[in-house]
Amino acid sequence: MSESTPPDPEPHSAKPATKSFLARILSRIRPEPEDREDIKALLEAAHERRIIDEDSYAMISGALEVVNLTAGDIMVPRSKIDMLDIGKPLPELLPEIIETGHSRFPIFEDDRDNIVGILLAKDLLLTITNPAIDLRPLIRPAVFIPESKRLNILLHEFRNNRNHLAIVINEHGGTAGLVTMEDVLEQIVGDIEDEFDEDAEKTIFQTGSNNWRAMGMTEINVFNRSFNTTMPTDEYDTLGGWVTAELGRIPRRGDTVHREGLIITVVGADAKRVLWLNIQHDEHSTLAGPNDDN
């Protein structure tokens, strides 16, 4: 009696074991992310392996980070907000509106902490035919949020309510700062540049053959380099602070100071500080104009 041949193995009997082995290996290489840090690690690995490009990596990273940020983290602080005083007539407000170039302005009454609403620059088109128009009917309600408001929630509210600006208040109810929809979006997609952003770092602008416009916050050392002047830098840091000291009071629009062949005129100011100044050489001056690196 011949030996019986062993039965043929069942078809594909080894494959289940093979799949199981591969699954285990893959689970070690690409484990399921369990938290935000795991997602970041996978994202960084994909970026390093050039699976996603730089822009995509930055955008996805920004979307992950935005939930950890609050309005207080990115707001424009109170001291740098361009507000308008509802108590002033429109002709006094227009130079500031034009100079700052914003599309929306917080409006306050009596005190900068008492913000009564928001004025849209486009609504001022109604004043072209009537410069004496009362601005109060044009003021829109302001949105107030706490410093602790998370940006992902704020962005959702901006979209749903069609708001573009919110006033940030502190725990005592005072104005802490301001945040816009653009500020939030920039945390995700990076800086959103417009036609004015190329001059964002400049504080001195030429407006004519013998005219320059300087911001009150212009640093004195920058001004000195630009106009070859020797204004002191030991007591005051900014051009506006120096002008205030020269006048001995809070400057008003139209105030003029003469210095080293320059005529420096206040063209914009609020109750606390100088906003904008016009710079001219007097007719006998031979000083050069500002350099382009200011």
PDB file of N, CA and C in Angstrom, residues 96-169:
ATOM      1  N   GLU A  96      -9.042 112.797  10.308  1.00  0.00           N
ATOM      2  CA  GLU A  96      -8.595 111.570  10.953  1.00  0.00           C
ATOM      3  C   GLU A  96      -9.124 110.339  10.218  1.00  0.00           C
ATOM      4  N   ILE A  97     -10.362 110.396   9.774  1.00  0.00           N
ATOM      5  CA  ILE A  97     -10.947 109.270   9.036  1.00  0.00           C
ATOM      6  C   ILE A  97     -10.162 109.017   7.755  1.00  0.00           C
ATOM      7  N   ILE A  98      -9.818 110.103   7.066  1.00  0.00           N
ATOM      8  CA  ILE A  98      -9.090 109.972   5.800  1.00  0.00           C
ATOM      9  C   ILE A  98      -7.672 109.483   6.037  1.00  0.00           C
ATOM     10  N   GLU A  99      -7.015 110.035   7.051  1.00  0.00           N
ATOM     11  CA  GLU A  99      -5.614 109.688   7.296  1.00  0.00           C
ATOM     12  C   GLU A  99      -5.445 108.228   7.723  1.00  0.00           C
ATOM     13  N   THR A 100      -6.308 107.745   8.595  1.00  0.00           N
ATOM     14  CA  THR A 100      -6.149 106.383   9.094  1.00  0.00           C
ATOM     15  C   THR A 100      -6.586 105.349   8.072  1.00  0.00           C
ATOM     16  N   GLY A 101      -7.565 105.688   7.239  1.00  0.00           N
ATOM     17  CA  GLY A 101      -7.947 104.797   6.148  1.00  0.00           C
ATOM     18  C   GLY A 101      -8.714 103.561   6.571  1.00  0.00           C
ATOM     19  N   HIS A 102      -9.276 103.534   7.785  1.00  0.00           N
ATOM     20  CA  HIS A 102     -10.032 102.365   8.227  1.00  0.00           C
ATOM     21  C   HIS A 102     -11.418 102.353   7.589  1.00  0.00           C
ATOM     22  N   SER A 103     -12.004 101.173   7.516  1.00  0.00           N
ATOM     23  CA  SER A 103     -13.371 101.066   6.999  1.00  0.00           C
ATOM     24  C   SER A 103     -14.402 101.124   8.119  1.00  0.00           C
ATOM     25  N   ARG A 104     -13.950 100.895   9.368  1.00  0.00           N
ATOM     26  CA  ARG A 104     -14.849 100.921  10.528  1.00  0.00           C
ATOM     27  C   ARG A 104     -14.162 101.622  11.694  1.00  0.00           C
ATOM     28  N   PHE A 105     -14.933 102.405  12.427  1.00  0.00           N
ATOM     29  CA  PHE A 105     -14.402 103.140  13.568  1.00  0.00           C
ATOM     30  C   PHE A 105     -15.286 102.959  14.796  1.00  0.00           C
ATOM     31  N   PRO A 106     -14.717 102.590  15.931  1.00  0.00           N
ATOM     32  CA  PRO A 106     -15.481 102.657  17.181  1.00  0.00           C
ATOM     33  C   PRO A 106     -15.786 104.119  17.507  1.00  0.00           C
ATOM     34  N   ILE A 107     -16.991 104.360  17.972  1.00  0.00           N
ATOM     35  CA  ILE A 107     -17.418 105.713  18.326  1.00  0.00           C
ATOM     36  C   ILE A 107     -17.607 105.786  19.840  1.00  0.00           C
ATOM     37  N   PHE A 108     -16.976 106.777  20.484  1.00  0.00           N
ATOM     38  CA  PHE A 108     -17.147 106.928  21.922  1.00  0.00           C
ATOM     39  C   PHE A 108     -17.792 108.285  22.235  1.00  0.00           C
ATOM     40  N   GLU A 109     -18.348 108.359  23.416  1.00  0.00           N
ATOM     41  CA  GLU A 109     -18.974 109.595  23.874  1.00  0.00           C
ATOM     42  C   GLU A 109     -18.443 109.931  25.261  1.00  0.00           C
ATOM     43  N   ASP A 110     -17.855 111.113  25.393  1.00  0.00           N
ATOM     44  CA  ASP A 110     -17.303 111.638  26.647  1.00  0.00           C
ATOM     45  C   ASP A 110     -16.032 110.920  27.083  1.00  0.00           C
ATOM     46  N   ASP A 111     -16.026 109.595  27.091  1.00  0.00           N
ATOM     47  CA  ASP A 111     -14.882 108.829  27.578  1.00  0.00           C
ATOM     48  C   ASP A 111     -14.601 107.674  26.630  1.00  0.00           C
ATOM     49  N   ARG A 112     -13.325 107.352  26.428  1.00  0.00           N
ATOM     50  CA  ARG A 112     -12.959 106.299  25.480  1.00  0.00           C
ATOM     51  C   ARG A 112     -13.438 104.924  25.908  1.00  0.00           C
ATOM     52  N   ASP A 113     -13.787 104.761  27.165  1.00  0.00           N
ATOM     53  CA  ASP A 113     -14.353 103.492  27.610  1.00  0.00           C
ATOM     54  C   ASP A 113     -15.849 103.405  27.310  1.00  0.00           C
ATOM     55  N   ASN A 114     -16.437 104.555  26.990  1.00  0.00           N
ATOM     56  CA  ASN A 114     -17.875 104.579  26.706  1.00  0.00           C
ATOM     57  C   ASN A 114     -18.107 104.505  25.197  1.00  0.00           C
ATOM     58  N   ILE A 115     -17.921 103.317  24.637  1.00  0.00           N
ATOM     59  CA  ILE A 115     -18.118 103.124  23.200  1.00  0.00           C
ATOM     60  C   ILE A 115     -19.601 102.908  22.930  1.00  0.00           C
ATOM     61  N   VAL A 116     -20.148 103.756  22.068  1.00  0.00           N
ATOM     62  CA  VAL A 116     -21.594 103.741  21.827  1.00  0.00           C
ATOM     63  C   VAL A 116     -21.964 103.057  20.512  1.00  0.00           C
ATOM     64  N   GLY A 117     -20.980 102.705  19.706  1.00  0.00           N
ATOM     65  CA  GLY A 117     -21.301 102.037  18.454  1.00  0.00           C
ATOM     66  C   GLY A 117     -20.139 102.066  17.485  1.00  0.00           C
ATOM     67  N   ILE A 118     -20.437 101.668  16.251  1.00  0.00           N
ATOM     68  CA  ILE A 118     -19.442 101.583  15.188  1.00  0.00           C
ATOM     69  C   ILE A 118     -19.914 102.412  13.997  1.00  0.00           C
ATOM     70  N   LEU A 119     -18.990 103.174  13.422  1.00  0.00           N
ATOM     71  CA  LEU A 119     -19.303 103.955  12.226  1.00  0.00           C
ATOM     72  C   LEU A 119     -18.572 103.345  11.034  1.00  0.00           C
ATOM     73  N   LEU A 120     -19.331 103.034   9.974  1.00  0.00           N
ATOM     74  CA  LEU A 120     -18.740 102.527   8.740  1.00  0.00           C
ATOM     75  C   LEU A 120     -18.391 103.700   7.833  1.00  0.00           C
ATOM     76  N   ALA A 121     -17.164 103.690   7.336  1.00  0.00           N
ATOM     77  CA  ALA A 121     -16.723 104.803   6.498  1.00  0.00           C
ATOM     78  C   ALA A 121     -17.619 104.951   5.264  1.00  0.00           C
ATOM     79  N   LYS A 122     -18.115 103.840   4.747  1.00  0.00           N
ATOM     80  CA  LYS A 122     -18.951 103.915   3.540  1.00  0.00           C
ATOM     81  C   LYS A 122     -20.249 104.675   3.804  1.00  0.00           C
ATOM     82  N   ASP A 123     -20.709 104.649   5.066  1.00  0.00           N
ATOM     83  CA  ASP A 123     -21.934 105.383   5.388  1.00  0.00           C
ATOM     84  C   ASP A 123     -21.727 106.888   5.302  1.00  0.00           C
ATOM     85  N   LEU A 124     -20.464 107.323   5.345  1.00  0.00           N
ATOM     86  CA  LEU A 124     -20.189 108.757   5.272  1.00  0.00           C
ATOM     87  C   LEU A 124     -20.392 109.309   3.866  1.00  0.00           C
ATOM     88  N   LEU A 125     -20.602 108.424   2.889  1.00  0.00           N
ATOM     89  CA  LEU A 125     -20.913 108.908   1.550  1.00  0.00           C
ATOM     90  C   LEU A 125     -22.178 109.767   1.554  1.00  0.00           C
ATOM     91  N   LEU A 126     -23.023 109.504   2.546  1.00  0.00           N
ATOM     92  CA  LEU A 126     -24.258 110.299   2.660  1.00  0.00           C
ATOM     93  C   LEU A 126     -23.970 111.747   3.022  1.00  0.00           C
ATOM     94  N   THR A 127     -22.762 111.989   3.554  1.00  0.00           N
ATOM     95  CA  THR A 127     -22.450 113.352   4.002  1.00  0.00           C
ATOM     96  C   THR A 127     -21.889 114.223   2.894  1.00  0.00           C
ATOM     97  N   ILE A 128     -21.683 113.655   1.711  1.00  0.00           N
ATOM     98  CA  ILE A 128     -21.087 114.440   0.627  1.00  0.00           C
ATOM     99  C   ILE A 128     -21.971 115.637   0.278  1.00  0.00           C
ATOM    100  N   THR A 129     -23.263 115.406   0.253  1.00  0.00           N
ATOM    101  CA  THR A 129     -24.189 116.494  -0.089  1.00  0.00           C
ATOM    102  C   THR A 129     -24.658 117.268   1.130  1.00  0.00           C
ATOM    103  N   ASN A 130     -24.349 116.730   2.330  1.00  0.00           N
ATOM    104  CA  ASN A 130     -24.788 117.414   3.553  1.00  0.00           C
ATOM    105  C   ASN A 130     -23.744 117.238   4.645  1.00  0.00           C
ATOM    106  N   PRO A 131     -22.664 118.032   4.638  1.00  0.00           N
ATOM    107  CA  PRO A 131     -21.596 117.875   5.622  1.00  0.00           C
ATOM    108  C   PRO A 131     -22.032 118.168   7.057  1.00  0.00           C
ATOM    109  N   ALA A 132     -23.198 118.768   7.228  1.00  0.00           N
ATOM    110  CA  ALA A 132     -23.680 119.077   8.577  1.00  0.00           C
ATOM    111  C   ALA A 132     -24.574 117.969   9.130  1.00  0.00           C
ATOM    112  N   ILE A 133     -24.614 116.828   8.463  1.00  0.00           N
ATOM    113  CA  ILE A 133     -25.496 115.736   8.868  1.00  0.00           C
ATOM    114  C   ILE A 133     -25.138 115.224  10.262  1.00  0.00           C
ATOM    115  N   ASP A 134     -26.139 114.808  10.999  1.00  0.00           N
ATOM    116  CA  ASP A 134     -25.942 114.233  12.329  1.00  0.00           C
ATOM    117  C   ASP A 134     -25.456 112.794  12.170  1.00  0.00           C
ATOM    118  N   LEU A 135     -24.327 112.479  12.788  1.00  0.00           N
ATOM    119  CA  LEU A 135     -23.754 111.145  12.636  1.00  0.00           C
ATOM    120  C   LEU A 135     -24.470 110.080  13.462  1.00  0.00           C
ATOM    121  N   ARG A 136     -25.196 110.475  14.476  1.00  0.00           N
ATOM    122  CA  ARG A 136     -25.780 109.491  15.384  1.00  0.00           C
ATOM    123  C   ARG A 136     -26.669 108.470  14.685  1.00  0.00           C
ATOM    124  N   PRO A 137     -27.525 108.873  13.738  1.00  0.00           N
ATOM    125  CA  PRO A 137     -28.343 107.852  13.064  1.00  0.00           C
ATOM    126  C   PRO A 137     -27.518 106.871  12.229  1.00  0.00           C
ATOM    127  N   LEU A 138     -26.259 107.227  11.919  1.00  0.00           N
ATOM    128  CA  LEU A 138     -25.416 106.363  11.106  1.00  0.00           C
ATOM    129  C   LEU A 138     -24.663 105.328  11.935  1.00  0.00           C
ATOM    130  N   ILE A 139     -24.664 105.501  13.242  1.00  0.00           N
ATOM    131  CA  ILE A 139     -23.891 104.615  14.112  1.00  0.00           C
ATOM    132  C   ILE A 139     -24.591 103.262  14.236  1.00  0.00           C
ATOM    133  N   ARG A 140     -23.824 102.211  14.060  1.00  0.00           N
ATOM    134  CA  ARG A 140     -24.356 100.852  14.170  1.00  0.00           C
ATOM    135  C   ARG A 140     -23.983 100.264  15.525  1.00  0.00           C
ATOM    136  N   PRO A 141     -24.737  99.294  16.008  1.00  0.00           N
ATOM    137  CA  PRO A 141     -24.442  98.708  17.322  1.00  0.00           C
ATOM    138  C   PRO A 141     -23.056  98.070  17.351  1.00  0.00           C
ATOM    139  N   ALA A 142     -22.387  98.198  18.472  1.00  0.00           N
ATOM    140  CA  ALA A 142     -21.083  97.563  18.653  1.00  0.00           C
ATOM    141  C   ALA A 142     -21.261  96.187  19.280  1.00  0.00           C
ATOM    142  N   VAL A 143     -20.363  95.283  18.958  1.00  0.00           N
ATOM    143  CA  VAL A 143     -20.339  93.951  19.548  1.00  0.00           C
ATOM    144  C   VAL A 143     -19.239  93.929  20.607  1.00  0.00           C
ATOM    145  N   PHE A 144     -19.580  93.505  21.810  1.00  0.00           N
ATOM    146  CA  PHE A 144     -18.623  93.454  22.914  1.00  0.00           C
ATOM    147  C   PHE A 144     -18.363  91.998  23.283  1.00  0.00           C
ATOM    148  N   ILE A 145     -17.098  91.667  23.454  1.00  0.00           N
ATOM    149  CA  ILE A 145     -16.723  90.300  23.815  1.00  0.00           C
ATOM    150  C   ILE A 145     -15.683  90.339  24.930  1.00  0.00           C
ATOM    151  N   PRO A 146     -15.600  89.299  25.749  1.00  0.00           N
ATOM    152  CA  PRO A 146     -14.567  89.248  26.797  1.00  0.00           C
ATOM    153  C   PRO A 146     -13.211  88.869  26.200  1.00  0.00           C
ATOM    154  N   GLU A 147     -12.165  89.176  26.924  1.00  0.00           N
ATOM    155  CA  GLU A 147     -10.819  88.820  26.485  1.00  0.00           C
ATOM    156  C   GLU A 147     -10.662  87.307  26.333  1.00  0.00           C
ATOM    157  N   SER A 148     -11.438  86.549  27.091  1.00  0.00           N
ATOM    158  CA  SER A 148     -11.301  85.089  27.092  1.00  0.00           C
ATOM    159  C   SER A 148     -12.029  84.403  25.942  1.00  0.00           C
ATOM    160  N   LYS A 149     -12.702  85.159  25.082  1.00  0.00           N
ATOM    161  CA  LYS A 149     -13.442  84.555  23.965  1.00  0.00           C
ATOM    162  C   LYS A 149     -12.483  83.820  23.033  1.00  0.00           C
ATOM    163  N   ARG A 150     -12.744  82.525  22.792  1.00  0.00           N
ATOM    164  CA  ARG A 150     -11.871  81.744  21.925  1.00  0.00           C
ATOM    165  C   ARG A 150     -12.101  82.118  20.460  1.00  0.00           C
ATOM    166  N   LEU A 151     -11.009  82.115  19.705  1.00  0.00           N
ATOM    167  CA  LEU A 151     -11.077  82.620  18.339  1.00  0.00           C
ATOM    168  C   LEU A 151     -11.938  81.766  17.425  1.00  0.00           C
ATOM    169  N   ASN A 152     -11.957  80.449  17.624  1.00  0.00           N
ATOM    170  CA  ASN A 152     -12.794  79.623  16.757  1.00  0.00           C
ATOM    171  C   ASN A 152     -14.271  79.949  16.959  1.00  0.00           C
ATOM    172  N   ILE A 153     -14.644  80.230  18.203  1.00  0.00           N
ATOM    173  CA  ILE A 153     -16.036  80.616  18.484  1.00  0.00           C
ATOM    174  C   ILE A 153     -16.319  82.007  17.932  1.00  0.00           C
ATOM    175  N   LEU A 154     -15.351  82.910  18.097  1.00  0.00           N
ATOM    176  CA  LEU A 154     -15.524  84.276  17.598  1.00  0.00           C
ATOM    177  C   LEU A 154     -15.680  84.289  16.081  1.00  0.00           C
ATOM    178  N   LEU A 155     -14.872  83.512  15.381  1.00  0.00           N
ATOM    179  CA  LEU A 155     -14.978  83.461  13.923  1.00  0.00           C
ATOM    180  C   LEU A 155     -16.350  82.945  13.504  1.00  0.00           C
ATOM    181  N   HIS A 156     -16.861  81.936  14.205  1.00  0.00           N
ATOM    182  CA  HIS A 156     -18.205  81.421  13.916  1.00  0.00           C
ATOM    183  C   HIS A 156     -19.250  82.522  14.117  1.00  0.00           C
ATOM    184  N   GLU A 157     -19.109  83.307  15.179  1.00  0.00           N
ATOM    185  CA  GLU A 157     -20.071  84.380  15.445  1.00  0.00           C
ATOM    186  C   GLU A 157     -19.949  85.493  14.411  1.00  0.00           C
ATOM    187  N   PHE A 158     -18.724  85.820  14.016  1.00  0.00           N
ATOM    188  CA  PHE A 158     -18.535  86.820  12.969  1.00  0.00           C
ATOM    189  C   PHE A 158     -19.278  86.415  11.698  1.00  0.00           C
ATOM    190  N   ARG A 159     -19.139  85.159  11.316  1.00  0.00           N
ATOM    191  CA  ARG A 159     -19.762  84.693  10.074  1.00  0.00           C
ATOM    192  C   ARG A 159     -21.277  84.671  10.188  1.00  0.00           C
ATOM    193  N   ASN A 160     -21.786  84.192  11.304  1.00  0.00           N
ATOM    194  CA  ASN A 160     -23.238  84.075  11.459  1.00  0.00           C
ATOM    195  C   ASN A 160     -23.922  85.426  11.581  1.00  0.00           C
ATOM    196  N   ASN A 161     -23.256  86.359  12.268  1.00  0.00           N
ATOM    197  CA  ASN A 161     -23.881  87.657  12.535  1.00  0.00           C
ATOM    198  C   ASN A 161     -23.468  88.735  11.547  1.00  0.00           C
ATOM    199  N   ARG A 162     -22.605  88.366  10.611  1.00  0.00           N
ATOM    200  CA  ARG A 162     -22.109  89.304   9.595  1.00  0.00           C
ATOM    201  C   ARG A 162     -21.440  90.513  10.218  1.00  0.00           C
ATOM    202  N   ASN A 163     -20.743  90.299  11.311  1.00  0.00           N
ATOM    203  CA  ASN A 163     -19.939  91.344  11.928  1.00  0.00           C
ATOM    204  C   ASN A 163     -18.496  91.188  11.489  1.00  0.00           C
ATOM    205  N   HIS A 164     -17.780  92.280  11.491  1.00  0.00           N
ATOM    206  CA  HIS A 164     -16.366  92.241  11.117  1.00  0.00           C
ATOM    207  C   HIS A 164     -15.475  92.809  12.219  1.00  0.00           C
ATOM    208  N   LEU A 165     -16.060  93.286  13.278  1.00  0.00           N
ATOM    209  CA  LEU A 165     -15.286  93.949  14.320  1.00  0.00           C
ATOM    210  C   LEU A 165     -15.962  93.754  15.664  1.00  0.00           C
ATOM    211  N   ALA A 166     -15.158  93.531  16.693  1.00  0.00           N
ATOM    212  CA  ALA A 166     -15.694  93.391  18.047  1.00  0.00           C
ATOM    213  C   ALA A 166     -14.806  94.164  19.021  1.00  0.00           C
ATOM    214  N   ILE A 167     -15.436  94.767  20.008  1.00  0.00           N
ATOM    215  CA  ILE A 167     -14.722  95.477  21.063  1.00  0.00           C
ATOM    216  C   ILE A 167     -14.459  94.494  22.206  1.00  0.00           C
ATOM    217  N   VAL A 168     -13.209  94.395  22.597  1.00  0.00           N
ATOM    218  CA  VAL A 168     -12.823  93.475  23.668  1.00  0.00           C
ATOM    219  C   VAL A 168     -12.844  94.229  24.994  1.00  0.00           C
ATOM    220  N   ILE A 169     -13.542  93.676  25.973  1.00  0.00           N
ATOM    221  CA  ILE A 169     -13.624  94.329  27.273  1.00  0.00           C
ATOM    222  C   ILE A 169     -12.922  93.479  28.327  1.00  0.00           C
TER     223      ILE A 169
END
